[in-house]
XYZ file of C-alpha atoms in Angstrom:
688
model
C 0.587 20.161 -52.013
C -0.535 18.754 -48.666
C -3.981 20.228 -49.357
C -4.335 18.692 -52.827
C -3.215 15.259 -51.624
C -5.473 15.288 -48.584
C -8.675 16.702 -50.087
C -9.552 13.711 -52.328
C -9.077 11.359 -49.404
C -11.369 13.545 -47.299
C -14.072 13.623 -49.994
C -13.976 9.836 -50.444
C -15.199 9.292 -46.865
C -18.798 9.352 -47.920
C -19.776 6.334 -45.829
C -19.661 8.407 -42.681
C -22.871 9.821 -41.279
C -21.257 13.261 -41.028
C -22.298 15.803 -43.666
C -19.644 16.321 -46.334
C -19.951 20.113 -46.152
C -19.187 20.058 -42.435
C -16.128 17.855 -43.030
C -14.827 20.259 -45.656
C -15.446 23.287 -43.414
C -13.540 21.658 -40.542
C -10.695 20.685 -42.848
C -10.340 24.224 -44.242
C -10.400 25.619 -40.702
C -7.409 23.420 -39.843
C -9.292 21.305 -37.312
C -7.990 17.879 -38.195
C -9.176 16.090 -35.005
C -12.705 15.727 -33.703
C -13.761 15.766 -30.068
C -15.617 12.828 -28.548
C -17.002 12.352 -25.060
C -16.346 9.393 -22.849
C -17.203 8.631 -19.236
C -14.350 9.250 -16.783
C -15.708 8.112 -13.451
C -18.994 9.992 -13.257
C -17.840 12.975 -15.291
C -17.424 13.346 -19.069
C -14.007 13.762 -20.651
C -13.422 15.224 -24.096
C -11.443 12.917 -26.377
C -9.477 14.758 -29.089
C -8.091 11.666 -30.776
C -8.768 9.704 -33.934
C -7.422 6.877 -36.028
C -4.146 5.262 -34.973
C -3.716 7.697 -32.066
C -6.647 6.089 -30.242
C -5.195 2.602 -30.713
C -1.950 3.816 -29.154
C -3.699 5.350 -26.137
C -4.187 2.702 -23.393
C -6.858 4.812 -21.674
C -9.233 4.716 -24.641
C -8.089 1.781 -26.764
C -10.671 -1.017 -26.992
C -8.776 -3.063 -29.566
C -11.064 -5.441 -31.429
C -14.049 -4.366 -29.279
C -14.607 -1.092 -31.158
C -18.072 -1.209 -32.702
C -18.644 -0.661 -36.437
C -20.118 2.784 -35.722
C -17.107 3.750 -33.599
C -14.735 2.490 -36.285
C -16.462 4.704 -38.857
C -16.632 7.830 -36.730
C -13.145 7.457 -35.265
C -11.493 6.650 -38.625
C -10.588 3.142 -37.453
C -12.166 1.162 -40.311
C -9.469 -0.952 -41.924
C -7.052 -0.538 -39.002
C -8.511 -3.504 -37.098
C -9.560 -7.042 -38.047
C -13.186 -6.951 -39.216
C -14.698 -9.185 -36.511
C -15.992 -7.147 -33.544
C -15.169 -8.989 -30.316
C -16.987 -8.719 -26.998
C -14.950 -7.850 -23.869
C -15.541 -11.429 -22.690
C -14.067 -12.837 -25.894
C -11.073 -10.519 -25.570
C -10.365 -11.702 -22.034
C -10.719 -15.351 -23.025
C -8.250 -14.834 -25.876
C -5.797 -13.086 -23.572
C -6.004 -15.757 -20.869
C -5.397 -18.565 -23.371
C -2.438 -16.628 -24.718
C -1.130 -15.926 -21.204
C -1.297 -19.559 -20.119
C 0.564 -20.587 -23.255
C 3.202 -17.880 -23.072
C 3.963 -17.728 -19.341
C 6.026 -20.921 -19.591
C 8.002 -19.607 -22.558
C 8.507 -15.944 -21.665
C 11.574 -16.303 -19.432
C 14.656 -14.415 -20.602
C 17.105 -16.671 -18.844
C 17.766 -18.779 -15.763
C 17.455 -15.811 -13.391
C 13.939 -15.041 -14.585
C 10.902 -16.655 -12.969
C 7.432 -17.640 -14.109
C 6.019 -14.893 -11.865
C 8.215 -12.293 -13.557
C 7.189 -13.657 -16.958
C 3.534 -13.172 -15.989
C 4.330 -9.618 -14.898
C 5.881 -8.883 -18.290
C 2.835 -10.189 -20.160
C 0.380 -8.290 -17.952
C 2.478 -5.141 -18.252
C 2.290 -5.320 -22.048
C -1.486 -5.523 -21.811
C -1.457 -2.527 -19.456
C 0.556 -0.590 -22.031
C -1.947 -1.085 -24.828
C -5.404 -1.479 -23.212
C -5.853 -0.225 -19.664
C -9.541 -1.114 -19.308
C -8.960 -4.726 -20.306
C -5.898 -4.927 -18.037
C -7.936 -3.994 -14.970
C -10.797 -6.248 -16.021
C -8.365 -9.195 -16.163
C -6.794 -8.174 -12.838
C -10.130 -7.829 -11.018
C -11.522 -11.106 -12.334
C -8.311 -12.968 -11.419
C -7.216 -10.922 -8.396
C -6.239 -13.905 -6.265
C -3.820 -15.147 -8.924
C -2.473 -11.803 -10.127
C -2.335 -9.657 -6.979
C 0.932 -11.433 -6.023
C 2.202 -10.617 -9.518
C 1.463 -6.885 -9.621
C 2.208 -6.409 -5.894
C 4.142 -8.404 -3.303
C 6.064 -10.600 -3.689
C 6.776 -10.304 -7.447
C 6.960 -6.509 -7.372
C 10.129 -6.868 -5.287
C 11.865 -8.725 -8.087
C 10.445 -6.213 -10.584
C 11.997 -3.339 -8.627
C 15.346 -5.114 -8.459
C 15.366 -5.412 -12.262
C 13.408 -2.297 -13.233
C 16.171 -0.627 -15.232
C 16.193 -3.642 -17.541
C 12.403 -4.045 -17.591
C 11.602 -0.396 -18.338
C 9.819 0.013 -21.680
C 7.101 2.647 -21.409
C 7.137 5.509 -18.874
C 4.460 5.207 -16.211
C 4.078 7.861 -13.533
C 6.326 10.844 -12.850
C 9.944 11.198 -11.765
C 11.118 14.128 -9.655
C 14.819 14.266 -8.876
C 17.323 16.352 -7.005
C 18.344 17.721 -10.415
C 14.818 19.176 -10.807
C 15.147 21.465 -7.797
C 13.278 24.687 -8.572
C 11.382 23.190 -11.526
C 8.793 20.957 -9.845
C 5.985 23.523 -9.797
C 6.013 23.639 -13.593
C 6.741 19.912 -13.976
C 3.472 18.798 -12.363
C 1.594 20.418 -15.251
C 3.276 17.971 -17.627
C 0.976 15.259 -16.294
C -2.028 15.090 -18.667
C -4.801 14.386 -16.123
C -6.688 17.458 -14.971
C -7.591 15.779 -11.678
C -5.642 13.246 -9.600
C -7.255 11.560 -6.600
C -4.411 9.349 -5.367
C -0.628 9.567 -5.481
C 1.715 6.896 -4.160
C 5.232 8.281 -3.771
C 8.501 6.619 -2.784
C 12.151 7.616 -2.671
C 13.241 4.006 -3.180
C 15.245 3.934 0.036
C 13.623 0.872 1.674
C 11.729 -1.238 -0.837
C 10.059 -4.120 1.025
C 12.903 -6.000 2.719
C 15.282 -5.415 -0.196
C 16.873 -2.150 0.905
C 17.876 0.832 -1.237
C 16.808 0.297 -4.873
C 16.932 3.939 -5.912
C 14.818 5.003 -8.883
C 13.861 1.361 -9.523
C 11.600 1.583 -6.480
C 8.887 3.203 -8.600
C 7.694 -0.353 -9.247
C 6.212 -0.478 -5.724
C 4.240 2.741 -6.331
C 2.893 1.405 -9.639
C 1.940 -1.923 -8.049
C 0.216 -0.299 -5.101
C -1.863 1.937 -7.346
C -2.845 -1.074 -9.451
C -4.413 -2.460 -6.275
C -6.079 0.865 -5.496
C -7.771 0.566 -8.887
C -8.541 -3.159 -8.740
C -9.519 -3.380 -5.062
C -10.884 0.077 -4.281
C -12.241 1.169 -7.621
C -10.165 4.348 -7.797
C -10.362 5.576 -11.386
C -7.073 4.638 -13.149
C -7.078 7.965 -15.001
C -6.897 9.722 -11.627
C -3.940 7.951 -10.016
C -0.274 8.883 -10.224
C 2.787 6.836 -9.176
C 5.743 9.056 -8.269
C 9.438 8.476 -7.728
C 11.512 11.110 -5.938
C 15.090 10.346 -6.948
C 17.534 11.844 -4.471
C 20.312 9.413 -5.366
C 21.140 5.985 -3.975
C 23.591 4.482 -1.521
C 23.436 1.119 -3.290
C 26.994 0.728 -4.611
C 25.938 -1.823 -7.228
C 23.528 0.682 -8.761
C 26.083 3.473 -8.578
C 28.409 1.350 -10.712
C 25.751 -0.039 -13.087
C 26.008 1.637 -16.531
C 22.375 0.669 -17.283
C 20.914 2.205 -14.105
C 18.211 4.769 -14.967
C 18.486 6.996 -11.898
C 20.886 9.597 -10.532
C 24.238 7.913 -9.952
C 25.196 9.855 -6.859
C 24.889 9.239 -3.144
C 21.612 10.097 -1.446
C 20.909 13.611 -0.298
C 20.567 14.023 3.439
C 19.544 16.621 5.974
C 18.073 19.925 4.828
C 18.911 19.276 1.170
C 16.781 16.146 1.236
C 13.912 17.901 3.004
C 13.956 20.795 0.550
C 13.356 18.372 -2.353
C 10.420 16.690 -0.593
C 9.024 20.084 0.461
C 9.086 21.349 -3.109
C 7.377 18.194 -4.376
C 4.570 18.404 -1.810
C 3.962 22.080 -2.496
C 3.836 21.444 -6.252
C 1.363 18.536 -6.270
C -0.989 20.157 -3.769
C -0.901 23.418 -5.699
C -2.148 21.703 -8.840
C -4.381 19.111 -7.130
C -5.479 20.537 -3.728
C -7.691 17.537 -2.882
C -5.273 14.755 -3.807
C -4.362 12.052 -1.273
C -0.634 11.277 -1.095
C 0.536 7.992 0.349
C 4.213 7.749 1.291
C 5.535 4.261 0.589
C 8.734 2.475 1.643
C 10.733 5.444 2.919
C 13.499 4.408 5.284
C 12.568 4.726 8.958
C 15.017 7.592 9.388
C 12.753 9.781 7.238
C 9.352 8.062 7.351
C 8.465 9.328 10.834
C 9.910 12.812 10.323
C 8.123 13.353 7.011
C 4.848 12.151 8.484
C 5.120 14.579 11.372
C 6.222 17.341 8.991
C 3.281 17.120 6.580
C 0.318 15.392 8.199
C -1.234 18.500 9.691
C -0.790 20.514 6.462
C -1.443 18.072 3.660
C -3.831 15.211 2.976
C -1.269 12.411 3.247
C -0.523 9.232 5.127
C 1.999 6.422 5.446
C 0.367 3.051 6.043
C 3.626 1.682 7.489
C 4.042 4.315 10.210
C 0.750 6.214 10.405
C 0.496 8.646 13.286
C -2.100 11.085 14.487
C -2.598 13.749 17.101
C -3.600 11.522 19.995
C -4.644 13.675 22.980
C -1.830 13.444 25.518
C -4.330 13.172 28.349
C -5.129 9.698 26.988
C -1.568 8.461 27.429
C -0.715 6.593 30.621
C 1.776 9.264 31.716
C -1.020 11.908 31.960
C 0.902 14.830 30.456
C -1.439 17.473 29.049
C 1.119 19.625 27.256
C 4.218 18.881 25.213
C 6.245 20.870 27.746
C 5.094 18.554 30.543
C 5.790 15.548 28.346
C 9.324 16.740 27.566
C 10.007 17.306 31.292
C 8.759 13.787 31.974
C 10.988 12.325 29.249
C 14.083 14.197 30.433
C 13.455 12.939 33.976
C 12.905 9.386 32.718
C 16.051 9.582 30.562
C 18.300 10.428 33.503
C 16.593 8.021 35.929
C 16.804 5.089 33.522
C 20.390 5.564 32.397
C 21.643 6.641 35.843
C 20.190 3.520 37.461
C 20.936 0.997 34.736
C 24.191 2.381 33.321
C 26.245 4.319 35.908
C 29.096 4.696 33.397
C 26.882 6.230 30.743
C 28.273 9.513 29.398
C 25.662 12.256 28.997
C 25.194 13.591 25.470
C 22.915 16.479 24.504
C 22.417 15.035 21.013
C 21.532 11.616 22.432
C 19.022 13.243 24.811
C 17.465 15.197 21.919
C 17.164 12.041 19.777
C 15.613 10.200 22.716
C 12.943 12.891 23.249
C 12.143 13.194 19.514
C 11.833 9.419 19.060
C 9.736 9.104 22.191
C 7.339 11.828 21.062
C 6.888 9.999 17.773
C 6.508 6.678 19.577
C 3.778 8.040 21.823
C 1.715 9.224 18.870
C 2.239 6.426 16.388
C -0.115 3.873 14.978
C 0.941 1.615 12.138
C -1.458 1.034 9.281
C 0.326 -2.218 8.470
C -0.064 -3.110 12.142
C -3.827 -2.947 11.675
C -3.680 -6.081 9.518
C -1.506 -7.818 12.119
C -3.903 -6.851 14.940
C -6.852 -8.195 12.955
C -4.953 -11.467 12.566
C -3.949 -11.645 16.234
C -7.565 -11.126 17.278
C -8.570 -13.788 14.776
C -6.048 -16.194 16.323
C -7.746 -15.709 19.711
C -11.098 -16.513 18.131
C -9.563 -19.586 16.474
C -8.739 -20.903 19.963
C -12.459 -20.793 20.721
C -12.010 -17.800 23.016
C -13.620 -14.349 22.897
C -11.477 -11.483 21.565
C -11.599 -9.905 25.032
C -9.081 -12.603 26.044
C -6.436 -11.046 23.799
C -4.624 -9.385 26.775
C -3.894 -12.878 28.150
C -1.902 -13.915 25.076
C 1.860 -14.389 25.496
C 3.549 -13.095 22.351
C 7.171 -13.603 21.311
C 8.139 -11.066 18.642
C 11.137 -11.639 16.370
C 12.264 -8.269 15.055
C 12.529 -4.821 16.630
C 12.663 -2.649 13.522
C 10.053 -0.063 12.587
C 7.547 -2.735 11.489
C 8.016 -4.814 14.639
C 7.739 -1.860 17.008
C 4.719 -0.563 15.104
C 2.873 -3.846 15.606
C 3.958 -4.017 19.261
C 2.638 -0.520 19.950
C -0.679 -1.251 18.271
C -1.064 -4.597 20.066
C -0.220 -3.029 23.425
C -2.780 -0.250 22.908
C -5.406 -2.807 21.923
C -4.731 -4.854 25.065
C -4.787 -1.733 27.245
C -8.178 -0.674 25.873
C -9.570 -4.102 26.681
C -8.148 -3.898 30.218
C -9.636 -0.515 31.052
C -7.481 1.950 29.091
C -5.634 3.326 32.118
C -2.028 3.491 33.301
C -2.211 0.146 35.074
C -3.688 -1.517 31.988
C -1.029 -0.028 29.711
C 1.794 -1.220 31.965
C 0.202 -4.636 32.415
C -0.075 -5.131 28.651
C 3.659 -4.565 28.304
C 4.443 -7.765 30.214
C 2.788 -9.921 27.519
C 5.536 -9.283 24.963
C 8.992 -10.822 24.625
C 11.071 -9.091 21.962
C 14.023 -10.792 20.304
C 16.175 -8.900 17.807
C 19.516 -9.594 16.112
C 21.250 -9.374 19.514
C 18.835 -11.763 21.224
C 16.277 -11.121 23.975
C 15.817 -7.425 24.673
C 16.158 -6.545 28.367
C 16.948 -3.435 30.373
C 20.469 -4.782 30.819
C 21.370 -3.820 27.252
C 23.375 -0.673 26.571
C 22.042 2.105 24.295
C 18.611 0.679 23.638
C 16.670 2.257 20.782
C 14.174 4.613 22.496
C 11.307 3.151 20.458
C 12.103 -0.375 21.661
C 12.761 0.697 25.245
C 9.164 0.215 26.528
C 9.366 -3.468 25.545
C 12.691 -4.255 27.206
C 12.112 -6.933 29.855
C 13.139 -6.202 33.425
C 16.177 -8.255 34.420
C 14.571 -9.865 37.467
C 11.488 -10.664 35.427
C 13.610 -12.412 32.793
C 15.581 -14.321 35.389
C 12.359 -15.724 36.870
C 11.750 -17.330 33.493
C 15.311 -18.638 33.345
C 16.304 -16.137 30.652
C 19.003 -13.500 30.308
C 19.901 -10.529 28.130
C 20.633 -11.710 24.602
C 18.980 -15.143 24.978
C 18.354 -16.812 21.614
C 14.940 -17.056 19.981
C 14.832 -20.805 20.588
C 15.624 -20.289 24.284
C 12.896 -17.674 24.648
C 10.267 -19.840 22.944
C 11.265 -22.833 25.097
C 10.974 -20.927 28.379
C 8.020 -18.629 27.636
C 5.833 -21.232 25.830
C 4.044 -18.443 23.909
C 0.584 -18.417 22.412
C 1.884 -16.482 19.388
C 5.218 -16.443 17.559
C 5.279 -13.238 15.503
C 7.959 -12.721 12.861
C 8.754 -9.203 11.627
C 12.488 -9.623 11.186
C 12.941 -9.704 7.373
C 15.257 -12.687 7.974
C 14.247 -15.643 5.837
C 14.185 -18.990 7.664
C 14.584 -17.423 11.121
C 11.981 -19.824 12.533
C 14.298 -22.813 12.322
C 13.360 -26.397 13.124
C 14.748 -25.845 16.640
C 12.492 -22.810 17.170
C 9.420 -24.566 15.768
C 10.117 -27.687 17.844
C 10.202 -25.494 20.943
C 6.763 -24.087 20.061
C 5.266 -27.599 20.304
C 5.294 -27.113 24.083
C 3.219 -23.923 23.857
C 0.733 -23.427 26.677
C -1.888 -22.672 23.999
C -4.158 -25.368 22.634
C -3.764 -23.726 19.240
C -0.537 -21.703 18.914
C -0.298 -19.170 16.103
C 2.691 -18.551 13.831
C 2.887 -15.250 11.963
C 5.741 -15.220 9.403
C 4.964 -11.691 8.227
C 8.158 -10.536 6.501
C 8.106 -9.724 2.782
C 8.974 -10.671 0.092
C 8.670 -14.473 0.028
C 12.373 -15.185 0.513
C 12.307 -13.124 3.723
C 9.472 -15.117 5.332
C 10.585 -16.519 8.687
C 9.283 -19.964 7.704
C 6.995 -21.649 5.192
C 3.579 -23.122 6.057
C 4.892 -26.611 5.207
C 7.676 -26.219 7.781
C 5.256 -24.896 10.394
C 2.547 -27.549 10.005
C 4.956 -30.485 9.638
C 7.018 -29.515 12.695
C 4.524 -28.049 15.170
C 1.373 -29.929 14.125
C -1.845 -29.552 12.165
C -3.583 -27.718 15.020
C -1.704 -24.429 14.555
C -2.909 -21.178 12.993
C -0.521 -19.919 10.303
C -0.293 -16.496 8.657
C 2.298 -14.883 6.419
C 2.974 -11.571 4.729
C 3.545 -13.160 1.320
C 1.184 -15.604 -0.394
C 1.706 -19.340 0.066
C -0.465 -22.254 -0.986
C -2.532 -24.132 1.595
C -0.942 -27.336 2.864
C -2.460 -30.784 2.313
C -2.249 -32.441 5.734
C -3.706 -35.757 4.565
C -6.958 -37.459 5.518
C -8.886 -34.622 3.890
C -7.396 -31.976 6.217
C -6.140 -28.643 4.954
C -3.578 -26.439 6.664
C -4.767 -22.947 5.817
C -2.175 -20.323 4.963
C -3.565 -16.879 5.758
C -1.952 -13.958 3.961
C -1.841 -10.954 6.292
C -1.137 -8.397 3.594
C -1.833 -4.706 4.137
C -3.764 -4.703 0.852
C -6.750 -5.690 3.002
C -6.672 -2.206 4.503
C -4.896 0.465 2.485
C -7.284 0.479 -0.520
C -10.259 0.905 1.835
C -8.461 3.592 3.846
C -7.673 5.532 0.683
C -11.167 5.133 -0.789
C -12.886 5.977 2.502
C -10.744 9.091 2.892
C -11.523 10.171 -0.668
C -15.298 9.655 -0.355
C -15.536 11.277 3.072
C -13.440 14.272 2.079
C -11.511 13.980 5.363
C -8.644 16.459 5.521
C -6.519 14.212 7.746
C -6.357 10.463 8.252
C -6.738 9.844 11.962
C -5.900 6.896 14.197
C -9.624 6.392 14.666
C -10.091 5.916 10.922
C -7.288 3.339 10.825
C -8.625 1.544 13.878
C -12.111 1.462 12.360
C -10.602 -0.173 9.281
C -8.775 -2.820 11.354
C -11.848 -3.591 13.442
C -13.923 -3.951 10.284
C -11.427 -6.461 8.894
C -11.278 -8.398 12.181
C -15.050 -8.804 12.267
C -15.369 -9.659 8.566
C -14.666 -13.377 9.085
C -17.458 -15.737 10.107
C -17.095 -17.778 13.305
C -17.024 -21.156 11.541
C -14.252 -19.950 9.229
C -12.137 -18.700 12.118
C -12.553 -21.964 14.060
C -11.313 -23.720 10.940
C -8.082 -21.696 11.071
C -9.041 -19.091 8.469
C -8.353 -15.690 10.046
C -8.065 -13.564 6.894
C -10.572 -13.511 4.026
C -9.745 -14.690 0.522
C -8.049 -12.171 -1.742
C -10.747 -12.981 -4.289
C -13.165 -11.047 -2.046
C -10.977 -7.947 -1.943
C -13.455 -5.561 -3.594
C -16.188 -6.509 -1.135
C -13.732 -6.227 1.778
C -12.554 -2.834 0.550
C -16.141 -1.639 0.202
C -16.858 -2.521 3.851
C -13.564 -1.075 5.119
C -14.082 2.159 3.163
C -17.606 2.495 4.574
C -16.208 2.034 8.109
C -13.590 4.733 7.435
C -16.267 7.118 6.091
C -18.449 6.586 9.179
C -15.491 7.160 11.501
C -14.505 10.338 9.637
C -18.073 11.585 10.045
C -18.101 10.636 13.744
C -14.844 12.535 14.338
C -16.206 15.545 12.403
C -13.377 15.265 9.877
C -15.545 14.680 6.795
C -15.930 17.566 4.348
C -17.892 15.686 1.688
C -17.148 14.497 -1.827
C -18.540 15.946 -5.057
C -22.338 16.213 -4.605
C -22.348 14.610 -1.135
C -21.815 17.262 1.536
C -20.934 16.508 5.194
C -24.506 16.926 6.415
C -25.768 14.370 3.908
C -23.003 11.967 4.907
C -24.139 12.190 8.528
C -27.664 11.163 7.553
C -26.541 7.932 5.855
C -27.262 4.660 7.651
C -24.479 2.012 7.679
C -26.215 0.225 4.787
C -26.590 3.465 2.837
C -22.912 4.260 3.442
C -21.917 0.920 1.924
C -24.199 1.637 -1.059
C -22.642 5.120 -1.416
C -19.157 3.588 -1.486
C -20.144 0.935 -4.025
C -21.706 3.534 -6.306
C -18.427 5.454 -6.438
C -16.166 2.469 -7.204
C -14.884 2.528 -10.780
C -15.693 -0.502 -12.938
C -13.577 -1.516 -15.949
C -16.177 -1.106 -18.682
C -15.411 0.220 -22.123
C -16.916 3.703 -22.527
C -19.171 4.402 -25.462
C -17.432 7.003 -27.590
C -20.097 9.363 -28.930
C -19.460 12.249 -31.235
C -20.128 15.613 -29.624
C -20.954 18.477 -31.972
C -20.216 21.985 -30.698
């Protein structure tokens, strides 16, 4: 009966250019779908879809842009309005619709215009992926804050309610023993980039459990838009090991496991199984760990970095030769002996009543080993900005070691930036033990307990190198636990750097104190994300301190109109300036590990990207609208560094020897050639 009802319909399709006899032969053979080829990156992909199935596939759907020939051959005639639209017309229609709808798309008083824009863009992503990325690339300055920070934070907080269509993969503690087979459920034969999170520390919002997958999706959107990674070869991943967020544990609509987080060996066994599974199926994939809590971020990085092609742009580390450290220990055994000796000398001298603990000693040595080999990818953006602030004062970057820097925040982000800044200063001062120790004296760290000095009990080992000596503090009229305002008043810093995740921390009192800075052009870095966690706004900074300051933030803010034709520039120091280029450069070089040198090359490239006249005008970071050009340059710098360090193994038809022969200009051209562009593929029938 199915045959008799289908055959007349088949025979009536005489308008097609395909021979009727061939159609009948295929029908009788049971082959109801026809293969078509389309361009996936630089390689062809076979498309086994037709009719309504293509319209429901966001990878291949063109909507009203399907040509008449494609409509005939793909059985789409009559399923679309008759007018064939150009991609430009489609985008214009969408933008008009978006501008009209974004003011009316809120679901209630708790919703925001930014979240409404995210909803509208997400619907486009669901139905037409090529057009989505075309819109995102052409309007990256406006929509990067929507698909990434700060809006992605609100998206993650509400993801259980926003979830409509699955995107990415979910591995949970309940899947233990099944992950090796699960990875083959993903339809893409090749994946170049994975961003994975366990949802334990999403931005500054804490434990969001399975809802944290929003940050992985947003980050990969920027890999596609900024770095030109093919969207069919990226994979966002959530590893759900439970949550310690009591609100989510009690929420009947929560989509994740409603049990407390795994810990210890049980947690590690889940991550181990995931890593083994994805690298078994995709041996050349790059895995970026995103927003893992500090407790695990460092340990996982040390656990996998020498085995797998992975990195964590928040706490990137590499095998720095120990002979380059100022303590001159050539083996880990010598280093451990040094640390044990330092442990007893420090606590015996500073805290005579301190009770020895083997576990505390072990934690101290482990944290110190990590500290001595750590370089933060996010810190690279901060270092580029700090060097730019020196240039904005009309001074050469070599004067950076003279800068007095007050840092608010001693968490993993704050310490990461401090370590990177100290290393940068030490290199400029001669890269020896004296230089490393001298650089330390330029930093004043203030955390939740006030000024950090050696008089404090049980100092975090990672923060210990930045604890001020008591006599040194007293000479400045300061004491252990002094407030941020007191420290700024007494130190008169060149830079006030916020990495505290405490919104409004730079109060009017603190900003008033900065007016007496010894710098002719003090810099304020309110780097905490998302927007509500920024230490101050640019309006507060410029109106209180003056229009001569340099201002940077982690989240986007509008420039400030200072009157009389003057503009107070708000520089966004977002790590999106670096991580797309690091990922793309690693992919195109074929590097098996991501070294400190590659990260430093990326940061130096960003620092030198700005022109002198722009920097003197207070612009220390480039416009987000230039992100693809920035990423191209950063990726080329990473490729050249990978080649220089003999880490490059080549990519596709470009072997390591050919990479070595490329000039800097040819490297940039090589990168550009391999950046995916959002163009509709021509679907052409392929006859076997």
